Amino acid sequence: MKDEDTTSDAESIESSSSAAASPRRKRSKFLTGRGVTLRMLMEDGIMEGGESVLSIDYLGQKFTADLLPDGKIRWTEEDMIFNSPSSWAIHIKKLVNPHKRSGCGWSSVKYKGQKLDLVKSRWFCKLNLNKMGLRNGHGDGESGSDYGSEDEDSEKPNPPMSDFVKKSLENHEDKSMDDNDEEKENKENEGLCNNSHSGSVLFPAKKVEQYSSLGKRSQDIPSSTLVECKSFKSLGKMQPFTISVNSNSLLLIDFHCHLTTSEVVGYLAGKWDPTSQHMSVLQAYPCKCRLGDREGSRNVEAQIQQSIALRGLQLVGWYHSHPCTPAHPSVQDIDAQMDFQVRMKGEGNTYQPCLAMISNPYNLQRAVKESMLRAFWVMPSPEVTDPEKHYGMPVNMSYSSQQDMFLTQDILIELKALVEFYKNTPDLVHFKENWHHEDTFLSKLKDSVAKKFPKDRTDDKLFGYINELLG
């Protein structure tokens, strides 16, 4: 079975008369990278005592305990007092599984439904908010909120869970069972602002690099490196063309990107008017295939091309998701977009631009319900000499949202088809689980797509339809 770290039997059961460690001494240990206690979290208002506020779910059984005013844990079933979450967790697990030799309370014990490691990381990051260096990402070409505004509540939501994520975490935890308990806790505390919860094993915080820091192309720069988009205003230039996106397309993109913990991709179709230099995005086409499935992708793309032609539309761009990382393009995204732009541009009167969009549905730093959606374009490197040896420059593209009168039957069919495609896959998000406090991932999704609803405002029917698909 899995556990994140180990604890010695000597730490286990303590009598209620045991003297608590000095809060000041404990706090000094924390400041040098050592342990955090429940009492410290209570003193700073992150937690409060109460009956049955702590729980453990283990091998199909649930156990509850009281959190006492001094930060100790009282398990009423056997009238026992424990000094720490780990001591209670290992005792419970040994009762259920006598061969169990290790246990981590911070990831096994929940406080009012939230794992203690998340509660602890929230406290740590609040203390270090000024050191985090997070940036406000509002700007041209964006809808929703990016990472890093200090004006928002810094309390972090849970990461999206899927069967794949949970299995990967179990494998990671199994490898960690031999770690020394104190060393493990030191690592957790020192890295909390970058790895704030158990999901950080698979969704590590990613820094967004300035374009100017890239320099020449190099194998030392990972293709996954995120690059901050510039604005045309900062470059002293005008956006080369205007863009509008209809609300049905935005809704479908948002819904698609919420469904899975894996990246998704799709195409954008619409109209390009060379006279007015305006692009209208009128239809989104999610690719219902797995990334890396070449044969499947060829079939899907052929179907999409046929559908675009039958509607009398043009291919005008593409979108993809960054499930839990900021909606800035990676080096790989920049190269892909530049390649698409070159292939689609044509010559003379046949010139046509290509738009790229990135959706970030799950902001792990802030509890933001609406997805972040960024539109961008890539300019050639401004380097006068050897521009081909440098990366293209990503630039934000402003766009306007055009609200549709109603949701078409095609969109409703596509929503259902997407759920059917991901329904039995290991990376489907568990929408019934808590996203933030009492809000589930399903309620988070509904609040995000509600901003893209049509003018007829059949909110109840649409919400009912989404509940039927995912509830």
CSV table of C-alpha atoms in Angstrom, one decimal:
chain,number,residue,atom,x,y,z
A,1,MET,CA,0.0,0.0,0.0
A,2,LYS,CA,1.0,3.6,-0.4
A,3,ASP,CA,2.4,6.2,2.0
A,4,GLU,CA,4.2,9.5,1.4
A,5,ASP,CA,6.7,9.3,4.2
A,6,THR,CA,7.6,7.3,7.3
A,7,THR,CA,7.2,7.8,11.0
A,8,SER,CA,8.8,5.9,13.9
A,9,ASP,CA,6.7,4.0,16.5
A,10,ALA,CA,8.3,6.1,19.2
A,11,GLU,CA,6.2,9.1,17.9
A,12,SER,CA,2.9,7.2,18.1
A,13,ILE,CA,0.6,7.3,21.1
A,14,GLU,CA,1.0,10.1,23.6
A,15,SER,CA,-0.8,10.8,26.9
A,16,SER,CA,-3.0,13.8,27.2
A,17,SER,CA,-0.8,15.2,29.9
A,18,SER,CA,2.3,15.3,27.7
A,19,ALA,CA,3.9,18.7,27.5
A,20,ALA,CA,3.4,20.4,24.1
A,21,ALA,CA,6.5,21.6,22.3
A,22,SER,CA,7.1,25.3,22.6
A,23,PRO,CA,5.4,27.2,19.7
A,24,ARG,CA,8.3,29.6,19.5
A,25,ARG,CA,10.8,26.7,19.2
A,26,LYS,CA,8.6,25.0,16.6
A,27,ARG,CA,8.3,28.2,14.6
A,28,SER,CA,12.1,28.7,14.6
A,29,LYS,CA,12.4,25.1,13.3
A,30,PHE,CA,10.0,25.9,10.5
A,31,LEU,CA,12.0,29.0,9.6
A,32,THR,CA,15.1,26.9,9.1
A,33,GLY,CA,13.2,24.4,7.0
A,34,ARG,CA,11.9,22.0,9.7
A,35,GLY,CA,8.5,20.9,10.8
A,36,VAL,CA,5.1,22.6,11.0
A,37,THR,CA,2.6,21.6,13.7
A,38,LEU,CA,-1.2,21.7,13.9
A,39,ARG,CA,-0.9,24.1,16.8
A,40,MET,CA,1.0,26.6,14.6
A,41,LEU,CA,-1.7,26.4,12.0
A,42,MET,CA,-4.4,27.0,14.6
A,43,GLU,CA,-2.5,29.9,16.2
A,44,ASP,CA,-2.5,31.6,12.7
A,45,GLY,CA,-6.2,31.0,12.1
A,46,ILE,CA,-5.7,28.5,9.3
A,47,MET,CA,-7.4,25.8,11.4
A,48,GLU,CA,-9.7,25.7,14.4
A,49,GLY,CA,-10.5,22.9,16.9
A,50,GLY,CA,-13.7,20.9,16.9
A,51,GLU,CA,-15.3,17.6,17.1
A,52,SER,CA,-14.8,15.1,14.2
A,53,VAL,CA,-13.1,17.8,12.0
A,54,LEU,CA,-10.3,15.4,11.2
A,55,SER,CA,-10.7,12.2,9.1
A,56,ILE,CA,-8.9,9.3,7.5
A,57,ASP,CA,-10.2,7.2,4.6
A,58,TYR,CA,-8.2,4.0,4.4
A,59,LEU,CA,-9.1,0.7,2.6
A,60,GLY,CA,-12.7,1.5,2.4
A,61,GLN,CA,-13.1,2.6,6.1
A,62,LYS,CA,-13.5,6.1,7.5
A,63,PHE,CA,-12.2,7.2,10.8
A,64,THR,CA,-12.8,10.6,12.5
A,65,ALA,CA,-11.1,12.4,15.4
A,66,ASP,CA,-11.4,15.7,17.3
A,67,LEU,CA,-8.8,18.5,17.0
A,68,LEU,CA,-8.1,19.8,20.5
A,69,PRO,CA,-7.3,23.5,21.4
A,70,ASP,CA,-3.6,22.6,22.0
A,71,GLY,CA,-3.3,21.0,18.5
A,72,LYS,CA,-3.4,17.4,19.7
A,73,ILE,CA,-5.7,14.8,18.2
A,74,ARG,CA,-8.3,12.9,20.2
A,75,TRP,CA,-9.6,9.6,18.7
A,76,THR,CA,-12.8,9.1,20.7
A,77,GLU,CA,-13.4,5.5,19.6
A,78,GLU,CA,-10.5,4.3,21.9
A,79,ASP,CA,-10.2,7.5,23.9
A,80,MET,CA,-6.6,8.1,22.8
A,81,ILE,CA,-4.6,11.2,22.3
A,82,PHE,CA,-2.0,11.7,19.6
A,83,ASN,CA,0.6,14.5,19.3
A,84,SER,CA,0.7,14.6,15.5
A,85,PRO,CA,-1.2,13.6,12.3
A,86,SER,CA,1.4,11.0,11.5
A,87,SER,CA,1.1,9.2,14.8
A,88,TRP,CA,-2.7,9.0,14.4
A,89,ALA,CA,-2.4,7.9,10.8
A,90,ILE,CA,0.1,5.0,11.4
A,91,HIS,CA,-2.0,3.8,14.4
A,92,ILE,CA,-5.2,3.7,12.3
A,93,LYS,CA,-3.4,2.0,9.4
A,94,LYS,CA,-1.9,-0.7,11.6
A,95,LEU,CA,-5.3,-1.5,13.0
A,96,VAL,CA,-6.6,-2.1,9.5
A,97,ASN,CA,-3.4,-3.6,8.1
A,98,PRO,CA,-1.1,-5.0,10.8
A,99,HIS,CA,1.7,-5.3,8.4
A,100,LYS,CA,1.7,-1.5,7.8
A,101,ARG,CA,5.0,0.0,9.0
A,102,SER,CA,4.7,3.6,7.8
A,103,GLY,CA,2.3,6.4,7.3
A,104,CYS,CA,2.2,10.2,6.7
A,105,GLY,CA,-0.5,12.1,8.4
A,106,TRP,CA,-0.1,15.3,6.4
A,107,SER,CA,-1.3,13.5,3.2
A,108,SER,CA,-3.5,10.8,4.9
A,109,VAL,CA,-5.5,13.0,7.3
A,110,LYS,CA,-8.1,15.5,6.1
A,111,TYR,CA,-9.3,18.6,7.9
A,112,LYS,CA,-12.9,19.4,7.0
A,113,GLY,CA,-12.5,17.4,3.8
A,114,GLN,CA,-9.1,18.8,2.7
A,115,LYS,CA,-5.8,17.0,3.1
A,116,LEU,CA,-3.5,18.5,5.7
A,117,ASP,CA,-0.6,18.9,3.3
A,118,LEU,CA,-2.7,21.3,1.3
A,119,VAL,CA,-3.8,23.2,4.5
A,120,LYS,CA,-0.1,23.4,5.5
A,121,SER,CA,1.1,24.6,2.2
A,122,ARG,CA,-1.6,27.3,2.1
A,123,TRP,CA,-0.3,28.6,5.4
A,124,PHE,CA,3.3,28.5,4.3
A,125,CYS,CA,2.6,30.3,1.1
A,126,LYS,CA,0.7,33.0,2.9
A,127,LEU,CA,3.7,33.7,5.1
A,128,ASN,CA,6.0,33.8,2.0
A,129,LEU,CA,3.6,35.6,-0.4
A,130,ASN,CA,6.0,38.5,-1.0
A,131,LYS,CA,8.8,36.1,-1.9
A,132,MET,CA,6.9,34.1,-4.5
A,133,GLY,CA,7.5,36.6,-7.3
A,134,LEU,CA,4.2,35.9,-8.9
A,135,ARG,CA,3.1,38.2,-11.7
A,136,ASN,CA,-0.2,39.6,-12.8
A,137,GLY,CA,-0.9,38.2,-16.2
A,138,HIS,CA,-3.7,40.4,-17.5
A,139,GLY,CA,-3.2,41.7,-20.9
A,140,ASP,CA,-4.2,41.7,-24.6
A,141,GLY,CA,-5.5,38.5,-26.0
A,142,GLU,CA,-6.6,37.1,-22.7
A,143,SER,CA,-9.9,36.1,-21.1
A,144,GLY,CA,-10.1,34.9,-17.5
A,145,SER,CA,-7.3,35.3,-15.0
A,146,ASP,CA,-3.7,34.3,-15.2
A,147,TYR,CA,-1.4,33.3,-12.4
A,148,GLY,CA,-0.1,35.6,-9.7
A,149,SER,CA,-2.3,38.5,-8.8
A,150,GLU,CA,-1.7,39.4,-5.2
A,151,ASP,CA,-5.1,41.1,-5.0
A,152,GLU,CA,-6.8,37.7,-5.0
A,153,ASP,CA,-7.1,35.2,-2.1
A,154,SER,CA,-3.9,33.2,-2.1
A,155,GLU,CA,-5.7,30.1,-0.9
A,156,LYS,CA,-5.0,27.4,-3.4
A,157,PRO,CA,-7.5,25.0,-4.9
A,158,ASN,CA,-7.1,21.3,-5.2
A,159,PRO,CA,-5.5,20.0,-8.4
A,160,PRO,CA,-7.7,18.0,-10.8
A,161,MET,CA,-7.8,14.3,-10.1
A,162,SER,CA,-8.2,11.5,-12.5
A,163,ASP,CA,-7.5,7.8,-12.3
A,164,PHE,CA,-4.1,8.4,-14.1
A,165,VAL,CA,-3.1,11.1,-11.7
A,166,LYS,CA,-4.1,9.1,-8.6
A,167,LYS,CA,-2.2,6.0,-9.9
A,168,SER,CA,0.9,8.1,-10.6
A,169,LEU,CA,0.8,9.6,-7.2
A,170,GLU,CA,0.5,6.2,-5.6
A,171,ASN,CA,3.6,5.1,-7.6
A,172,HIS,CA,5.5,8.2,-6.4
A,173,GLU,CA,4.4,7.7,-2.8
A,174,ASP,CA,5.5,4.0,-2.9
A,175,LYS,CA,9.0,5.2,-3.9
A,176,SER,CA,9.1,7.6,-1.0
A,177,MET,CA,8.3,5.1,1.7
A,178,ASP,CA,12.0,4.7,2.7
A,179,ASP,CA,12.6,8.4,3.1
A,180,ASN,CA,13.5,9.6,6.6
A,181,ASP,CA,10.5,11.4,8.1
A,182,GLU,CA,12.3,14.6,9.0
A,183,GLU,CA,14.1,14.8,5.7
A,184,LYS,CA,10.9,14.3,3.9
A,185,GLU,CA,9.1,17.0,5.9
A,186,ASN,CA,12.0,19.4,5.3
A,187,LYS,CA,11.7,18.9,1.5
A,188,GLU,CA,7.9,19.5,1.7
A,189,ASN,CA,8.3,22.7,3.7
A,190,GLU,CA,11.2,24.1,1.6
A,191,GLY,CA,9.3,23.5,-1.7
A,192,LEU,CA,5.7,24.3,-0.7
A,193,CYS,CA,5.4,27.5,-2.8
A,194,ASN,CA,6.5,25.7,-5.9
A,195,ASN,CA,4.9,22.3,-5.0
A,196,SER,CA,1.9,23.3,-3.0
A,197,HIS,CA,0.0,20.0,-2.9
A,198,SER,CA,0.2,16.3,-3.7
A,199,GLY,CA,-0.7,17.1,-7.3
A,200,SER,CA,2.5,19.0,-7.7
A,201,VAL,CA,4.2,15.7,-8.4
A,202,LEU,CA,2.5,15.7,-11.8
A,203,PHE,CA,1.7,19.4,-12.1
A,204,PRO,CA,4.9,21.3,-10.9
A,205,ALA,CA,4.8,25.0,-10.9
A,206,LYS,CA,6.4,26.4,-14.1
A,207,LYS,CA,8.2,29.6,-14.5
A,208,VAL,CA,7.3,31.8,-17.5
A,209,GLU,CA,10.5,33.0,-19.1
A,210,GLN,CA,11.0,36.4,-20.8
A,211,TYR,CA,11.5,36.2,-24.5
A,212,SER,CA,14.7,38.1,-24.3
A,213,SER,CA,16.2,35.4,-22.0
A,214,LEU,CA,16.0,32.7,-24.7
A,215,GLY,CA,18.8,33.9,-26.9
A,216,LYS,CA,19.8,31.6,-29.8
A,217,ARG,CA,18.3,28.2,-30.3
A,218,SER,CA,19.9,25.6,-28.0
A,219,GLN,CA,19.4,22.0,-27.0
A,220,ASP,CA,19.8,23.3,-23.5
A,221,ILE,CA,16.4,25.0,-23.6
A,222,PRO,CA,13.7,22.4,-23.0
A,223,SER,CA,10.9,22.4,-25.6
A,224,SER,CA,8.4,22.7,-22.7
A,225,THR,CA,9.9,26.1,-21.5
A,226,LEU,CA,7.0,28.6,-21.3
A,227,VAL,CA,7.6,32.0,-22.9
A,228,GLU,CA,5.8,35.2,-21.9
A,229,CYS,CA,3.8,36.8,-24.7
A,230,LYS,CA,4.7,40.3,-25.6
A,231,SER,CA,2.2,43.0,-26.5
A,232,PHE,CA,2.1,44.9,-29.8
A,233,LYS,CA,2.0,48.1,-27.8
A,234,SER,CA,5.3,47.3,-26.0
A,235,LEU,CA,6.8,46.7,-29.4
A,236,GLY,CA,5.6,50.0,-30.8
A,237,LYS,CA,3.5,48.1,-33.4
A,238,MET,CA,-0.2,47.7,-34.3
A,239,GLN,CA,-2.0,44.4,-34.3
A,240,PRO,CA,-1.9,43.3,-38.0
A,241,PHE,CA,-5.6,42.2,-38.1
A,242,THR,CA,-8.7,42.1,-35.9
A,243,ILE,CA,-10.4,39.1,-34.5
A,244,SER,CA,-13.8,38.1,-33.2
A,245,VAL,CA,-14.7,34.7,-31.7
A,246,ASN,CA,-18.3,33.6,-31.2
A,247,SER,CA,-19.5,32.5,-27.8
A,248,ASN,CA,-20.4,28.9,-29.0
A,249,SER,CA,-16.8,28.3,-30.0
A,250,LEU,CA,-15.5,29.7,-26.7
A,251,LEU,CA,-17.9,27.5,-24.7
A,252,LEU,CA,-16.9,24.3,-26.6
A,253,ILE,CA,-13.2,25.1,-26.2
A,254,ASP,CA,-13.7,25.7,-22.5
A,255,PHE,CA,-15.7,22.5,-22.0
A,256,HIS,CA,-13.2,20.4,-23.9
A,257,CYS,CA,-10.2,21.6,-22.0
A,258,HIS,CA,-11.9,21.0,-18.6
A,259,LEU,CA,-12.6,17.3,-19.3
A,260,THR,CA,-9.1,15.8,-18.9
A,261,THR,CA,-5.8,16.2,-17.0
A,262,SER,CA,-4.0,15.7,-20.3
A,263,GLU,CA,-3.4,18.3,-23.0
A,264,VAL,CA,-6.1,18.5,-25.7
A,265,VAL,CA,-6.1,20.1,-29.2
A,266,GLY,CA,-8.6,21.3,-31.7
A,267,TYR,CA,-9.0,23.4,-34.8
A,268,LEU,CA,-10.7,26.8,-35.4
A,269,ALA,CA,-12.8,27.5,-38.5
A,270,GLY,CA,-14.3,30.7,-39.7
A,271,LYS,CA,-13.9,33.5,-42.2
A,272,TRP,CA,-11.0,35.7,-43.3
A,273,ASP,CA,-11.8,39.0,-44.9
A,274,PRO,CA,-8.7,40.3,-46.7
A,275,THR,CA,-10.4,43.7,-47.4
A,276,SER,CA,-11.1,44.6,-43.8
A,277,GLN,CA,-8.2,42.4,-42.5
A,278,HIS,CA,-10.6,40.8,-40.0
A,279,MET,CA,-10.8,37.1,-38.9
A,280,SER,CA,-14.1,35.7,-37.6
A,281,VAL,CA,-13.8,32.4,-35.6
A,282,LEU,CA,-17.2,30.8,-36.0
A,283,GLN,CA,-16.7,27.1,-35.1
A,284,ALA,CA,-14.4,25.1,-32.9
A,285,TYR,CA,-13.5,21.5,-33.8
A,286,PRO,CA,-12.2,19.4,-30.9
A,287,CYS,CA,-9.9,16.6,-31.9
A,288,LYS,CA,-11.3,13.4,-30.4
A,289,CYS,CA,-8.0,11.5,-30.5
A,290,ARG,CA,-5.1,11.0,-28.3
A,291,LEU,CA,-1.9,13.0,-28.7
A,292,GLY,CA,0.6,10.8,-30.4
A,293,ASP,CA,-2.0,8.7,-32.2
A,294,ARG,CA,-0.9,9.4,-35.7
A,295,GLU,CA,-3.4,7.2,-37.5
A,296,GLY,CA,-6.3,8.4,-35.3
A,297,SER,CA,-5.3,12.0,-35.8
A,298,ARG,CA,-5.2,11.7,-39.6
A,299,ASN,CA,-8.7,10.3,-39.6
A,300,VAL,CA,-10.0,13.0,-37.3
A,301,GLU,CA,-8.4,15.7,-39.3
A,302,ALA,CA,-9.9,14.4,-42.5
A,303,GLN,CA,-13.3,14.5,-40.9
A,304,ILE,CA,-12.8,18.0,-39.6
A,305,GLN,CA,-11.6,19.2,-43.1
A,306,GLN,CA,-14.7,17.8,-44.7
A,307,SER,CA,-17.0,19.4,-42.1
A,308,ILE,CA,-15.3,22.8,-42.5
A,309,ALA,CA,-15.7,22.6,-46.3
A,310,LEU,CA,-19.4,21.5,-46.0
A,311,ARG,CA,-20.1,24.6,-43.8
A,312,GLY,CA,-18.4,26.9,-46.3
A,313,LEU,CA,-15.8,27.9,-43.7
A,314,GLN,CA,-12.0,28.2,-43.7
A,315,LEU,CA,-9.4,26.8,-41.4
A,316,VAL,CA,-8.2,29.9,-39.4
A,317,GLY,CA,-6.3,28.5,-36.5
A,318,TRP,CA,-6.0,26.0,-33.7
A,319,TYR,CA,-6.2,25.7,-29.9
A,320,HIS,CA,-4.8,23.5,-27.2
A,321,SER,CA,-4.8,23.3,-23.4
A,322,HIS,CA,-2.3,23.7,-20.7
A,323,PRO,CA,-4.4,21.9,-18.0
A,324,CYS,CA,-2.5,23.1,-14.9
A,325,THR,CA,0.2,25.5,-16.2
A,326,PRO,CA,-0.1,29.2,-17.3
A,327,ALA,CA,-1.6,29.9,-20.7
A,328,HIS,CA,1.7,31.1,-22.3
A,329,PRO,CA,3.1,29.2,-25.2
A,330,SER,CA,6.0,26.8,-24.8
A,331,VAL,CA,9.0,26.8,-27.1
A,332,GLN,CA,7.4,23.9,-28.9
A,333,ASP,CA,4.1,25.8,-29.3
A,334,ILE,CA,5.9,28.8,-30.7
A,335,ASP,CA,7.7,26.6,-33.4
A,336,ALA,CA,4.4,24.8,-34.2
A,337,GLN,CA,2.5,28.1,-34.6
A,338,MET,CA,5.2,29.6,-36.8
A,339,ASP,CA,5.1,26.5,-39.0
A,340,PHE,CA,1.3,26.8,-39.3
A,341,GLN,CA,1.6,30.5,-40.2
A,342,VAL,CA,4.1,29.8,-42.9
A,343,ARG,CA,2.0,26.9,-44.4
A,344,MET,CA,-1.3,28.9,-44.3
A,345,LYS,CA,-0.2,32.3,-45.4
A,346,GLY,CA,-0.4,31.9,-49.1
A,347,GLU,CA,0.8,34.6,-51.6
A,348,GLY,CA,-0.6,38.0,-52.6
A,349,ASN,CA,-4.4,38.0,-52.5
A,350,THR,CA,-4.5,34.5,-51.1
A,351,TYR,CA,-2.7,35.5,-47.9
A,352,GLN,CA,-4.4,34.2,-44.8
A,353,PRO,CA,-3.2,34.4,-41.2
A,354,CYS,CA,-3.4,31.6,-38.6
A,355,LEU,CA,-4.4,32.2,-35.0
A,356,ALA,CA,-3.4,30.1,-31.9
A,357,MET,CA,-5.2,29.9,-28.6
A,358,ILE,CA,-4.2,28.3,-25.3
A,359,SER,CA,-6.6,27.5,-22.5
A,360,ASN,CA,-5.6,27.0,-18.9
A,361,PRO,CA,-8.7,25.6,-17.1
A,362,TYR,CA,-7.1,24.8,-13.8
A,363,ASN,CA,-5.1,27.5,-12.1
A,364,LEU,CA,-3.3,25.8,-9.2
A,365,GLN,CA,-2.1,29.0,-7.6
A,366,ARG,CA,-5.5,30.8,-7.2
A,367,ALA,CA,-9.1,29.6,-6.9
A,368,VAL,CA,-10.2,31.2,-10.2
A,369,LYS,CA,-13.3,29.6,-11.7
A,370,GLU,CA,-13.1,31.0,-15.2
A,371,SER,CA,-10.5,29.4,-17.5
A,372,MET,CA,-7.7,31.6,-18.8
A,373,LEU,CA,-7.8,31.7,-22.6
A,374,ARG,CA,-5.0,33.4,-24.5
A,375,ALA,CA,-4.8,34.2,-28.2
A,376,PHE,CA,-1.4,34.6,-29.7
A,377,TRP,CA,0.6,35.0,-32.9
A,378,VAL,CA,4.3,34.6,-33.6
A,379,MET,CA,6.5,37.2,-35.1
A,380,PRO,CA,9.9,36.4,-36.7
A,381,SER,CA,12.9,37.0,-34.4
A,382,PRO,CA,13.8,40.7,-34.4
A,383,GLU,CA,17.5,39.7,-34.7
A,384,VAL,CA,18.9,41.3,-37.8
A,385,THR,CA,21.6,38.6,-38.3
A,386,ASP,CA,20.7,34.9,-38.5
A,387,PRO,CA,17.0,35.3,-37.4
A,388,GLU,CA,16.4,31.6,-38.3
A,389,LYS,CA,18.8,30.7,-35.4
A,390,HIS,CA,16.5,32.4,-32.9
A,391,TYR,CA,13.1,31.6,-31.7
A,392,GLY,CA,10.0,33.4,-33.0
A,393,MET,CA,8.5,36.0,-30.7
A,394,PRO,CA,5.0,35.2,-29.3
A,395,VAL,CA,2.7,38.2,-29.2
A,396,ASN,CA,-0.8,38.6,-27.6
A,397,MET,CA,-3.7,39.0,-30.0
A,398,SER,CA,-6.7,40.9,-28.8
A,399,TYR,CA,-10.1,39.5,-29.8
A,400,SER,CA,-13.7,40.4,-29.2
A,401,SER,CA,-16.3,37.9,-28.1
A,402,GLN,CA,-19.5,37.8,-30.1
A,403,GLN,CA,-22.4,36.4,-28.2
A,404,ASP,CA,-24.5,33.9,-30.2
A,405,MET,CA,-28.3,34.0,-30.1
A,406,PHE,CA,-28.7,30.4,-29.1
A,407,LEU,CA,-26.7,27.2,-28.6
A,408,THR,CA,-26.9,25.1,-31.8
A,409,GLN,CA,-27.8,21.5,-31.9
A,410,ASP,CA,-24.3,20.7,-33.3
A,411,ILE,CA,-22.8,22.1,-30.1
A,412,LEU,CA,-25.0,20.0,-27.8
A,413,ILE,CA,-24.1,16.9,-29.9
A,414,GLU,CA,-20.4,17.8,-29.7
A,415,LEU,CA,-20.5,18.2,-25.9
A,416,LYS,CA,-22.0,14.7,-25.5
A,417,ALA,CA,-19.5,13.2,-28.0
A,418,LEU,CA,-16.6,14.7,-26.0
A,419,VAL,CA,-17.9,13.1,-22.8
A,420,GLU,CA,-18.4,9.8,-24.5
A,421,PHE,CA,-14.8,9.9,-25.9
A,422,TYR,CA,-13.2,10.6,-22.5
A,423,LYS,CA,-15.7,8.7,-20.3
A,424,ASN,CA,-13.7,5.5,-19.8
A,425,THR,CA,-10.2,7.0,-20.1
A,426,PRO,CA,-7.8,7.2,-17.2
A,427,ASP,CA,-7.3,11.0,-17.5
A,428,LEU,CA,-11.0,12.0,-17.2
A,429,VAL,CA,-11.3,14.6,-14.4
A,430,HIS,CA,-13.2,13.3,-11.3
A,431,PHE,CA,-15.9,16.1,-11.4
A,432,LYS,CA,-17.6,15.1,-8.1
A,433,GLU,CA,-14.5,15.7,-6.1
A,434,ASN,CA,-13.9,19.0,-4.3
A,435,TRP,CA,-12.1,21.7,-6.2
A,436,HIS,CA,-12.1,24.4,-3.6
A,437,HIS,CA,-13.9,24.3,-0.2
A,438,GLU,CA,-17.4,23.1,-0.9
A,439,ASP,CA,-17.2,23.7,-4.7
A,440,THR,CA,-16.7,20.6,-6.8
A,441,PHE,CA,-14.9,20.4,-10.1
A,442,LEU,CA,-18.3,20.2,-11.8
A,443,SER,CA,-19.5,23.5,-10.3
A,444,LYS,CA,-16.2,25.1,-11.3
A,445,LEU,CA,-16.7,24.0,-14.9
A,446,LYS,CA,-20.3,25.2,-15.0
A,447,ASP,CA,-19.3,28.6,-13.6
A,448,SER,CA,-16.6,28.9,-16.3
A,449,VAL,CA,-18.7,28.0,-19.3
A,450,ALA,CA,-21.7,30.0,-18.0
A,451,LYS,CA,-19.8,33.1,-19.1
A,452,LYS,CA,-20.0,31.8,-22.7
A,453,PHE,CA,-23.8,31.1,-22.7
A,454,PRO,CA,-25.9,32.5,-25.6
A,455,LYS,CA,-28.4,35.3,-25.4
A,456,ASP,CA,-31.4,33.2,-25.0
A,457,ARG,CA,-30.2,32.5,-21.4
A,458,THR,CA,-31.5,29.0,-21.1
A,459,ASP,CA,-29.2,28.6,-18.1
A,460,ASP,CA,-31.2,26.0,-16.2
A,461,LYS,CA,-31.5,23.8,-19.3
A,462,LEU,CA,-27.9,24.0,-20.1
A,463,PHE,CA,-26.8,23.4,-16.6
A,464,GLY,CA,-29.1,20.4,-16.5
A,465,TYR,CA,-27.7,19.1,-19.7
A,466,ILE,CA,-24.1,19.4,-18.3
A,467,ASN,CA,-25.2,17.7,-15.0
A,468,GLU,CA,-26.7,14.9,-17.1
A,469,LEU,CA,-23.4,14.4,-19.0
A,470,LEU,CA,-21.0,14.7,-16.0
A,471,GLY,CA,-23.0,14.4,-12.8
